[in-house]
Coordinates of C-alpha atoms in Angstrom, one line a residue:
X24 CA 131.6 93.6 87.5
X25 CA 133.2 94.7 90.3
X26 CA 132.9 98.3 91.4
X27 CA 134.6 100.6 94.0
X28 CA 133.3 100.2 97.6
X29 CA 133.8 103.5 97.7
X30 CA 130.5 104.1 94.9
X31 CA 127.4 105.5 96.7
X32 CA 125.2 102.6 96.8
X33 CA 122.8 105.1 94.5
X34 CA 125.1 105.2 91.7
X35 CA 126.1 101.3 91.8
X36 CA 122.3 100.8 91.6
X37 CA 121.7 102.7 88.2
X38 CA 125.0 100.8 86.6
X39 CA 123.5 97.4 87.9
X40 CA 120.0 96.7 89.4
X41 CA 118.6 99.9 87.2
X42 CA 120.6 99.3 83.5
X43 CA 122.3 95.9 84.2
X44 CA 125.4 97.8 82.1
X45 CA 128.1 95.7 80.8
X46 CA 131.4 96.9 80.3
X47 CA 131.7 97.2 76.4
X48 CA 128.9 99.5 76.3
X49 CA 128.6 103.3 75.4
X50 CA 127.2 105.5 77.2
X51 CA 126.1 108.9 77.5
X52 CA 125.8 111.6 80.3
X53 CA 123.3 114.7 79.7
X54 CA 123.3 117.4 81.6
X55 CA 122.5 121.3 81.4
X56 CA 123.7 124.5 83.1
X57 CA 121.9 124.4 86.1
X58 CA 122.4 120.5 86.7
X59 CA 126.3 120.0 85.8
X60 CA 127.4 119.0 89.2
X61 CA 124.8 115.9 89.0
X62 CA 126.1 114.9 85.7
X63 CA 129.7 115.2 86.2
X64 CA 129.1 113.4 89.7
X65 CA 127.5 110.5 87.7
X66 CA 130.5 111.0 85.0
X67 CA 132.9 110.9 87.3
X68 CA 132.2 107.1 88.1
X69 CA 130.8 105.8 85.0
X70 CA 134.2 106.7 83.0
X71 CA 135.9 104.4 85.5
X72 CA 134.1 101.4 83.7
X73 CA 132.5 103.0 80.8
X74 CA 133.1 104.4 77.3
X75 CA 131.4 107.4 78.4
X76 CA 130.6 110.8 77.1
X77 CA 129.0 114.0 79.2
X78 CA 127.2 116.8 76.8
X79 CA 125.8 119.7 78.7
X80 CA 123.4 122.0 76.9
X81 CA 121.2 124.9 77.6
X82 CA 118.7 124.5 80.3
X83 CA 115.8 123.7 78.4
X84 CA 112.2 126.0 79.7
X85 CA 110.2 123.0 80.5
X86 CA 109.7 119.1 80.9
X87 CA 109.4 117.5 77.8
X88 CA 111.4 120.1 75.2
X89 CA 113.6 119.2 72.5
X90 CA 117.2 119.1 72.9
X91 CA 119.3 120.4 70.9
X92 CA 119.9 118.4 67.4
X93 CA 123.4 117.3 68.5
X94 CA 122.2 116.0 71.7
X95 CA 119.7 113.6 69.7
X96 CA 122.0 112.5 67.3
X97 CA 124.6 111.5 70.6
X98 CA 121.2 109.6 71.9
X99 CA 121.2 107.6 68.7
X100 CA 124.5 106.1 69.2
X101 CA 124.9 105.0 72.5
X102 CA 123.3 102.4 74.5
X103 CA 122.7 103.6 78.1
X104 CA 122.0 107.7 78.3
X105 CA 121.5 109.2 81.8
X106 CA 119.4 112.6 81.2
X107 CA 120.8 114.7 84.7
X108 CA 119.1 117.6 83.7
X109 CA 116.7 120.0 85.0
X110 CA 113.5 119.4 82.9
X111 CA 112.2 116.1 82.2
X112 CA 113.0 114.9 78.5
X113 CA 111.3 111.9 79.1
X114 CA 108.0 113.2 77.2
X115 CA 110.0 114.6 74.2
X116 CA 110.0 113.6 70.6
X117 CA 113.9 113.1 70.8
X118 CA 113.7 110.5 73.2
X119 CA 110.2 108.9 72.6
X120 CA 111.7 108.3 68.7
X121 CA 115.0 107.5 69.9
X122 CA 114.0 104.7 72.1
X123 CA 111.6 103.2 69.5
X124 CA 114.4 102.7 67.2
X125 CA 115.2 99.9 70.0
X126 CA 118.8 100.4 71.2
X127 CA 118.8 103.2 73.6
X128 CA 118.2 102.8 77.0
X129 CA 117.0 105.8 78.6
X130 CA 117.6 106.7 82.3
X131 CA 116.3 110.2 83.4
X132 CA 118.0 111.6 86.1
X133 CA 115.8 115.3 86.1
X134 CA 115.8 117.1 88.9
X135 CA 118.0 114.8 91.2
X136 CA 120.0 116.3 93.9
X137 CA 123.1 114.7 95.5
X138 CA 121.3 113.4 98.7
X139 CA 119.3 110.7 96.4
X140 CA 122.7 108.9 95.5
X141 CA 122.9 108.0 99.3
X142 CA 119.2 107.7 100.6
X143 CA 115.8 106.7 99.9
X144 CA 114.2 105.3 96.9
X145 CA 117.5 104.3 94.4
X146 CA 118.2 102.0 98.1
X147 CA 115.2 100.1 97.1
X148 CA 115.2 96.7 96.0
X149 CA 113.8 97.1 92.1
X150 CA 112.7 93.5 92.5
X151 CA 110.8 93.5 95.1
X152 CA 109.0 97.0 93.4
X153 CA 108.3 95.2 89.9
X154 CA 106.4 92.6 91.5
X155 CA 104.0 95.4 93.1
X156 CA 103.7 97.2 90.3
X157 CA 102.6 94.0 88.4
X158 CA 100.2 92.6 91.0
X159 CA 98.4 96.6 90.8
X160 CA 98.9 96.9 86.8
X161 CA 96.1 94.1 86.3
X162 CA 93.3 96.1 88.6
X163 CA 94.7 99.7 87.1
X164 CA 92.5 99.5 83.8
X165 CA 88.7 99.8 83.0
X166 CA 86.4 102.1 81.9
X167 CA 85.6 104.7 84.6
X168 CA 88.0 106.2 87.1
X169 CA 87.1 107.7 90.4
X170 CA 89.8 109.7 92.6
X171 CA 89.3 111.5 95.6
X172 CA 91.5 112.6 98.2
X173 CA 91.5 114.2 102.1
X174 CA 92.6 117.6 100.4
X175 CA 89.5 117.5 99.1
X176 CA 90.5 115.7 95.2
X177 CA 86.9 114.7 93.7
X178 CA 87.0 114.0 90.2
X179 CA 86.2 111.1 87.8
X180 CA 87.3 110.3 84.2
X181 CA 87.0 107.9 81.1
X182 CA 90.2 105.4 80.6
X183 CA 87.9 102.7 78.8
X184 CA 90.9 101.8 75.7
X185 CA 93.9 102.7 77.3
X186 CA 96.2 100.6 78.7
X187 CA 98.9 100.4 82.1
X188 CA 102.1 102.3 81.3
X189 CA 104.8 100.9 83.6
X190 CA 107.8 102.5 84.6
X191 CA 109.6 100.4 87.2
X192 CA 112.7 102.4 88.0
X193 CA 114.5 100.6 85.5
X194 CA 116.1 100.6 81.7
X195 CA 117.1 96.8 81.1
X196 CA 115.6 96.5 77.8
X197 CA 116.8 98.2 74.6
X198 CA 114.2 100.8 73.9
X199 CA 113.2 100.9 78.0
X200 CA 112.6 103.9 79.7
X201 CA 112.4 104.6 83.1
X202 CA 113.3 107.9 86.1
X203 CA 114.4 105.6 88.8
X204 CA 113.2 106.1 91.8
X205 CA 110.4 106.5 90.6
X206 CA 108.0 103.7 90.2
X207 CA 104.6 103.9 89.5
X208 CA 101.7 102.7 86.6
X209 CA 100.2 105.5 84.8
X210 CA 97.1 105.8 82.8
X211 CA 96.3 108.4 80.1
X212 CA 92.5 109.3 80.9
X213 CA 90.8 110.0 77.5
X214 CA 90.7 113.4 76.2
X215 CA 87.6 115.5 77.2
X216 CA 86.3 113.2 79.6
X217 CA 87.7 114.6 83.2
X218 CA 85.4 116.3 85.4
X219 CA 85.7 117.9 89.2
X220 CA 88.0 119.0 91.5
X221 CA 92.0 118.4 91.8
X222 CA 93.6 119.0 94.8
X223 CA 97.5 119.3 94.9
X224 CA 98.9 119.3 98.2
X225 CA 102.1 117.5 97.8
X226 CA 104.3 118.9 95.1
X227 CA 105.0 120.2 91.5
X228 CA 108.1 119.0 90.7
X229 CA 109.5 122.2 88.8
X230 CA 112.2 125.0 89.8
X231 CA 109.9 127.3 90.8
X232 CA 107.6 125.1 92.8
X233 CA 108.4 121.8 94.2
X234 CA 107.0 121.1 97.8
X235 CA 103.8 122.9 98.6
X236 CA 103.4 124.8 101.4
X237 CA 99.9 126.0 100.5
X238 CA 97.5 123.6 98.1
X239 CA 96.8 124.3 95.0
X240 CA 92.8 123.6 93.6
X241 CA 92.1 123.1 89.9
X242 CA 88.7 122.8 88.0
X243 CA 88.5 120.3 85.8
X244 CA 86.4 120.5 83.1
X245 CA 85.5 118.2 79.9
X246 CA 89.3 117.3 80.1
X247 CA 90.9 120.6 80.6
X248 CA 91.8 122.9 83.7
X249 CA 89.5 125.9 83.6
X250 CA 90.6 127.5 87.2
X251 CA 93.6 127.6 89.5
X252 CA 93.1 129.1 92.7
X253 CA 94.7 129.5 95.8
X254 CA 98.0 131.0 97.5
X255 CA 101.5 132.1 96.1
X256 CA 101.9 128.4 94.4
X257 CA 98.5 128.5 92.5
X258 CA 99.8 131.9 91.2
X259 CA 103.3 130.4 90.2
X260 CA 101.2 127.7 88.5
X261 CA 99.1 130.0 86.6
X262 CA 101.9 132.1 85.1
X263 CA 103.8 128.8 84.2
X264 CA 101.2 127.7 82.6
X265 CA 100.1 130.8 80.2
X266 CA 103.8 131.4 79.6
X267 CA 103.2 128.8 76.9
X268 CA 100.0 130.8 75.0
X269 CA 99.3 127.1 74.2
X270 CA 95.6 125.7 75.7
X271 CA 96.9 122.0 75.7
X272 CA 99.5 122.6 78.3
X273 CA 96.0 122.2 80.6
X274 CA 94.9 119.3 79.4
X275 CA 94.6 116.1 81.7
X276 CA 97.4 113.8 80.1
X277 CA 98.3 111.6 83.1
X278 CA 97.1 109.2 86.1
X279 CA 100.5 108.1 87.1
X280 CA 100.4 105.9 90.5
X281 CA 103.4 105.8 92.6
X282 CA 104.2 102.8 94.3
X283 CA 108.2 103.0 95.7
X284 CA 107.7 102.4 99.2
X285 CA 111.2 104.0 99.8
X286 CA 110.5 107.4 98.2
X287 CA 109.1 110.7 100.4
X288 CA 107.8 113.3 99.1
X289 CA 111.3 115.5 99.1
X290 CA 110.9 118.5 96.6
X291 CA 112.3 116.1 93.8
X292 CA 110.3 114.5 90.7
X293 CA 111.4 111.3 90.9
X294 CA 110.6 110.1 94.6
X295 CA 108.0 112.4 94.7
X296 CA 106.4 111.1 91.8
X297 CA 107.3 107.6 93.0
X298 CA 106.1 107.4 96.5
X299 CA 103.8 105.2 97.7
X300 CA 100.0 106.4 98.1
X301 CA 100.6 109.3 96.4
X302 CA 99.5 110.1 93.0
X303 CA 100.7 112.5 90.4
X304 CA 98.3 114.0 87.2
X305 CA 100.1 115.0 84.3
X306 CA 98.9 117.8 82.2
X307 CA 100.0 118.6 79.1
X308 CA 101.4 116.5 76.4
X309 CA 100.0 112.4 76.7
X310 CA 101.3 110.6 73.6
X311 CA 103.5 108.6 76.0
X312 CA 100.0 107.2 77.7
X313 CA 97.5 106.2 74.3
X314 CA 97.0 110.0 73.8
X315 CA 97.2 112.6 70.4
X316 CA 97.6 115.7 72.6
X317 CA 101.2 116.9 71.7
X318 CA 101.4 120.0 73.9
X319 CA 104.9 121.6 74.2
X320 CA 104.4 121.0 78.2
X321 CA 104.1 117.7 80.0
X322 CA 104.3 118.6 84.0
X323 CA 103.2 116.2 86.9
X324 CA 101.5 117.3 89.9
X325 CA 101.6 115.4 93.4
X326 CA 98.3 114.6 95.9
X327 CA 98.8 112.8 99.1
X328 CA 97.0 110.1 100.7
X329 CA 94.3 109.3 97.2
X330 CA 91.6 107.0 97.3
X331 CA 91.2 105.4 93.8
X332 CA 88.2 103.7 92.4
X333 CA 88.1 101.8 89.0
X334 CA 84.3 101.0 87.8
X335 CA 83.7 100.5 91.5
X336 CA 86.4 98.7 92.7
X337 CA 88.6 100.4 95.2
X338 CA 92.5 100.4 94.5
X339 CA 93.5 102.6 97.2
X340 CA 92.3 104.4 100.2
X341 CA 93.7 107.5 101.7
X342 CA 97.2 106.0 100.0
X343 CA 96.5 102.4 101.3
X344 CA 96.7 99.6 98.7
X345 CA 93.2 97.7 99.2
X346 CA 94.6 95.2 95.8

């Protein structure tokens, strides 16, 4: 298909190297209140070559919440759907059951701001990031994991029966799901077994906090948060976090890995959560990574420069792959 060479190279990358779109298919563009101006700028070229449809709906309070009935029912019957919204639906029961039905092809564009059509990681070659995430998949599995990180990260975990979840930036598959440009392999650390000390000085990818200027320490104990301390962030984080009156919005869900050596950490959940030597731990919800913890919450939060061990055998040190 040929395509305007007026097209930021970002948006010609999710209709090609990202979906591999053809030109019969449907597809559909969600967005909410605070994130119209990034779905009608994706609109605005896929109805050029697309049967394409934009829904906007209420800014939803936090990654992984339902959408609205009708915007599931829209997910059903199309084959590509770009989520531009502000919150993550990626962990939610509309798309997790959607895409198991095996058509949909889900593309979440969360959090994205107009700068990431032009510039770093959606300019990578998706290629060339599959094969790294493949060649660090096979050593990302065991038994016991060990982080650590110059912020002063120190904690270790059980993954013994859980296996790599991939997500390499792209929806090519029916049923596939991915955030390009993020790329990363996650693991869901079994419930109850994470013990120490997290350290987040990189980001939390949510309205209120993004890039931190101050880190944020967390106890970790028998699989759950106990303590949050530190500046104006770890404050922000608290409230966040009780706002919910839910206890399993603190458990340890995620060990997600980036590994897009085009993403920075920008203030943005996708290259944030994507970038290379960085790692981001999901709390919350985990049923996307081997888990039965369905909190109402799943929300990522980004260390720089890790060291990773895996029943001895070191992954990464200070965010150098050693595999």
């Amino acid at each position: 298909m040929n395509f305007s060479n007026e097209m930021p190279l970002g948006i010609k990358q999710l209709f090609t190297s990202v979906t591999n779109l053809k030109r019969h298919e449907k597809v559909l563009i969600i967005t909410d209140d605070n994130k119209k101006e990034i779905g009608e700028f994706v609109y605005g070229y896929a109805k050029e070559y697309f049967d394409t449809t934009l829904i906007v709906m209420p800014t939803r309070k936090g990654h992984g919440a339902e959408p609205p009935e009708a915007v599931r029912g829209a997910m059903e019957n199309c084959d590509v759907a770009f989520g531009a919204t502000t919150m993550s639906m990626y962990h939610s029961k509309a798309r997790l059951e959607t895409s198991a039905k095996g058509r949909l092809r889900w593309v979440g564009l969360q959090d994205y701001a107009l700068h990431m059509f032009e510039e770093g990681g959606l300019t990578a070659n998706f290629d060339e990031v599959a094969s790294v995430i493949d060649r660090v998949s096979e050593h990302y599995q065991g038994e016991t994991f060990k982080l650590q990180s110059p912020g002063g990260t120190d904690m270790v975990c059980s993954i013994k029966g859980r296996e790599p979840v991939f997500d390499y930036g792209t929806s090519k598959v029916p049923g596939s799901a991915s955030f390009p440009p993020n790329a990363e392999v996650a693991l869901g650390p079994v419930e109850g077994t994470a013990n120490g000390t997290l350290v987040f000085d990189g980001s939390i990818p949510h309205p209120k906090l993004n890039i931190l200027e101050n880190p944020v320490t967390c106890k970790v104990e028998n699989g759950y948060i106990t303590e949050i301390t530190g500046e104006e962030e770890a404050n922000i984080l608290r409230e966040i976090l009780e706002t919910f009156e839910d206890d399993t919005v603190y458990n340890i869900a995620e060990l997600g890995l980036g590994l897009n050596e085009k993403n920075v950490i920008c203030g943005h959940m996708a290259p944030d959560e994507g970038s290379l030597g960085n790692i981001h731990i999901g709390i919350g919800k985990n049923l996307n990574f081997g888990g039965h913890v369905d909190s109402p919450l799943h929300l990522d939060l980004v260390m720089r420069d890790v060291t990773i061990e895996i029943d001895g055998r070191l992954l990464m040190e200070e965010g150098k792959l050693k595999v």
